[in-house]
Short mmCIF file of C-alpha atoms in Angstrom, two decimals:
data_model
loop_
_atom_site.label_atom_id
_atom_site.label_comp_id
_atom_site.label_asym_id
_atom_site.label_seq_id
_atom_site.Cartn_x
_atom_site.Cartn_y
_atom_site.Cartn_z
CA MET C 159 -5.42 -27.17 -0.32
CA SER C 160 -2.68 -25.83 1.93
CA THR C 161 -3.45 -23.87 5.06
CA PRO C 162 -2.54 -20.19 4.71
CA LEU C 163 0.31 -18.84 6.80
CA GLU C 164 -1.20 -16.75 9.60
CA ILE C 165 0.66 -13.57 10.39
CA THR C 166 0.10 -11.41 13.47
CA PHE C 167 0.10 -7.66 13.99
CA GLY C 168 3.10 -8.19 16.29
CA ALA C 169 5.11 -9.94 13.57
CA ILE C 170 4.30 -7.18 11.08
CA SER C 171 5.07 -4.46 13.62
CA ASP C 172 8.42 -6.02 14.54
CA ALA C 173 9.42 -6.38 10.89
CA LEU C 174 8.36 -2.79 10.12
CA TYR C 175 10.36 -1.50 13.07
CA SER C 176 13.57 -2.98 11.68
CA PHE C 177 12.82 -2.20 8.01
CA ASP C 178 15.07 0.33 6.24
CA PHE C 179 12.54 2.67 4.61
CA PRO C 180 13.50 5.32 2.06
CA GLU C 181 13.01 8.95 3.07
CA ILE C 182 9.35 9.77 2.51
CA ASP C 183 6.92 12.46 3.59
CA LEU C 184 3.59 10.77 2.74
CA VAL C 185 2.24 7.23 2.96
CA LEU C 186 -0.51 6.47 0.45
CA GLY C 187 -2.56 3.46 1.56
CA LEU C 188 -4.65 1.66 -1.03
CA SER C 189 -8.25 1.01 -0.01
CA GLU C 190 -9.22 -1.56 2.60
CA LYS C 191 -6.37 -4.05 2.39
CA GLY C 192 -3.62 -1.44 2.34
CA LYS C 193 -5.13 0.67 5.10
CA ALA C 194 -3.76 -1.23 8.12
CA PRO C 195 -0.14 -1.50 6.94
CA ALA C 196 -0.23 2.12 5.72
CA LEU C 197 -1.46 3.31 9.13
CA MET C 198 1.27 1.33 10.88
CA ILE C 199 4.01 2.70 8.60
CA ALA C 200 2.85 6.33 8.75
CA HIS C 201 2.64 6.15 12.54
CA GLN C 202 6.08 4.56 12.88
CA LEU C 203 7.74 7.06 10.53
CA GLY C 204 5.79 10.08 11.79
CA VAL C 205 4.70 11.15 8.30
CA ALA C 206 1.43 12.17 6.67
CA LEU C 207 -1.10 9.54 5.60
CA LYS C 208 -3.67 9.46 2.81
CA ILE C 209 -5.96 6.53 2.01
CA MET C 210 -7.34 6.26 -1.52
CA ASP C 211 -9.72 3.73 -2.99
CA PHE C 212 -9.03 2.65 -6.55
CA SER C 213 -10.86 0.13 -8.68
CA GLU C 214 -10.02 -1.28 -12.07
CA SER C 215 -12.18 -0.45 -15.06
CA LEU C 216 -13.18 -3.71 -16.72
CA GLU C 217 -13.42 -2.06 -20.14
CA SER C 218 -10.05 -0.32 -20.28
CA ASN C 219 -7.96 -2.23 -17.69
CA ASP C 220 -7.23 1.19 -16.17
CA LEU C 221 -7.55 2.41 -12.60
CA ILE C 222 -10.27 4.80 -11.54
CA LEU C 223 -10.84 6.57 -8.25
CA SER C 224 -13.86 5.57 -6.18
CA LYS C 225 -16.88 7.88 -6.13
CA VAL C 226 -15.81 9.32 -2.77
CA GLU C 227 -12.34 10.14 -4.07
CA GLU C 228 -13.76 11.80 -7.20
CA GLU C 229 -15.47 14.35 -4.95
CA GLU C 230 -12.20 15.13 -3.14
CA PRO C 231 -9.06 16.66 -4.68
CA GLY C 232 -7.91 13.17 -5.74
CA MET C 233 -4.31 12.87 -6.91
CA ASP C 234 -3.19 16.24 -5.48
CA PHE C 235 -0.61 15.56 -2.80
CA TYR C 236 -0.26 19.13 -1.48
CA GLY C 237 3.48 19.62 -1.59
CA HIS C 238 4.53 16.09 -0.67
CA HIS C 239 7.51 15.08 -2.80
CA ARG C 240 8.39 11.56 -1.59
CA ILE C 241 5.49 9.12 -1.50
CA LEU C 242 5.32 5.49 -0.41
CA ILE C 243 2.35 3.63 -1.92
CA VAL C 244 1.31 0.77 0.38
CA ASP C 245 -0.80 -2.34 -0.13
CA ASP C 246 -0.81 -5.62 1.77
CA MET C 247 -0.15 -7.97 -1.16
CA ALA C 248 1.13 -7.07 -4.61
CA LEU C 249 0.86 -9.61 -7.38
CA ALA C 250 2.32 -9.28 -10.89
CA GLY C 251 0.50 -6.61 -12.92
CA ASN C 252 -0.90 -5.08 -9.74
CA LYS C 253 -2.40 -1.74 -8.81
CA LEU C 254 0.82 -0.52 -7.21
CA SER C 255 2.72 -0.21 -10.46
CA LYS C 256 -0.25 1.36 -12.29
CA ILE C 257 -0.79 3.94 -9.56
CA LYS C 258 2.94 4.63 -9.29
CA GLU C 259 2.94 5.61 -12.98
CA LYS C 260 0.13 8.13 -12.42
CA ILE C 261 1.70 10.00 -9.50
CA ARG C 262 3.81 12.95 -10.55
CA VAL C 263 6.06 13.84 -7.63
CA ASP C 264 9.84 13.73 -7.17
CA GLU C 265 10.05 10.20 -5.73
CA VAL C 266 7.42 7.45 -5.63
CA TYR C 267 8.04 4.02 -4.14
CA SER C 268 5.78 0.99 -3.88
CA PHE C 269 5.65 -1.15 -0.74
CA ALA C 270 3.88 -4.42 0.01
CA LEU C 271 4.01 -6.89 2.84
CA PHE C 272 4.15 -9.75 0.31
CA GLY C 273 4.62 -10.01 -3.44
CA GLU C 274 6.30 -7.71 -5.93
CA ALA C 275 7.04 -4.04 -5.21
CA ASP C 276 10.00 -1.69 -4.85
CA PHE C 277 10.09 -2.68 -1.18
CA VAL C 278 8.68 -5.93 0.23
CA LEU C 279 8.53 -6.58 3.96
CA PHE C 280 8.47 -10.39 3.71
CA PRO C 281 10.08 -11.15 0.33
CA LYS C 282 10.72 -14.85 1.04
CA VAL C 283 7.06 -15.70 1.75
CA LYS C 284 5.48 -17.16 -1.38
CA SER C 285 2.53 -19.06 0.15
CA LYS C 286 -1.00 -17.88 0.86
CA VAL C 287 -1.16 -15.57 3.87
CA LYS C 288 -3.99 -14.80 6.28
CA MET C 289 -3.69 -11.18 7.40
CA PRO C 290 -4.63 -10.22 10.96
CA TRP C 291 -7.21 -7.74 9.67
CA ALA C 292 -8.92 -10.25 7.39
CA ILE C 293 -12.66 -10.46 7.98
CA VAL C 294 -13.70 -13.82 9.35
CA ARG C 295 -17.01 -15.04 7.91
#
């Protein structure tokens, strides 16, 4: 088994600083793994941030909001028209594309550090990656 590539916050921050983002007014981070990169991007761009927790329904292969999100206004983005959906890794058939289809605003983009999305920070990396926020057990 190959050793995963370890990436640092500094490497991510440097790459984000030089990344050419589209014009957006809200960053939507997806649950735990997308929270750190979403926070970094929203801070760097000076835009609003929302974190949402989605899970996949085993019966229907659809996405559902977590119990906490069901109690809140959910998919209402309060006048934001350009949204960047962020997760750390996006594999084929991922949440990003499913969520992107559900959001009804003027412009919706998907972003991942690695994998497949509209925008990918490290598109050439195809190996396993250990994120700096990964929980060590």
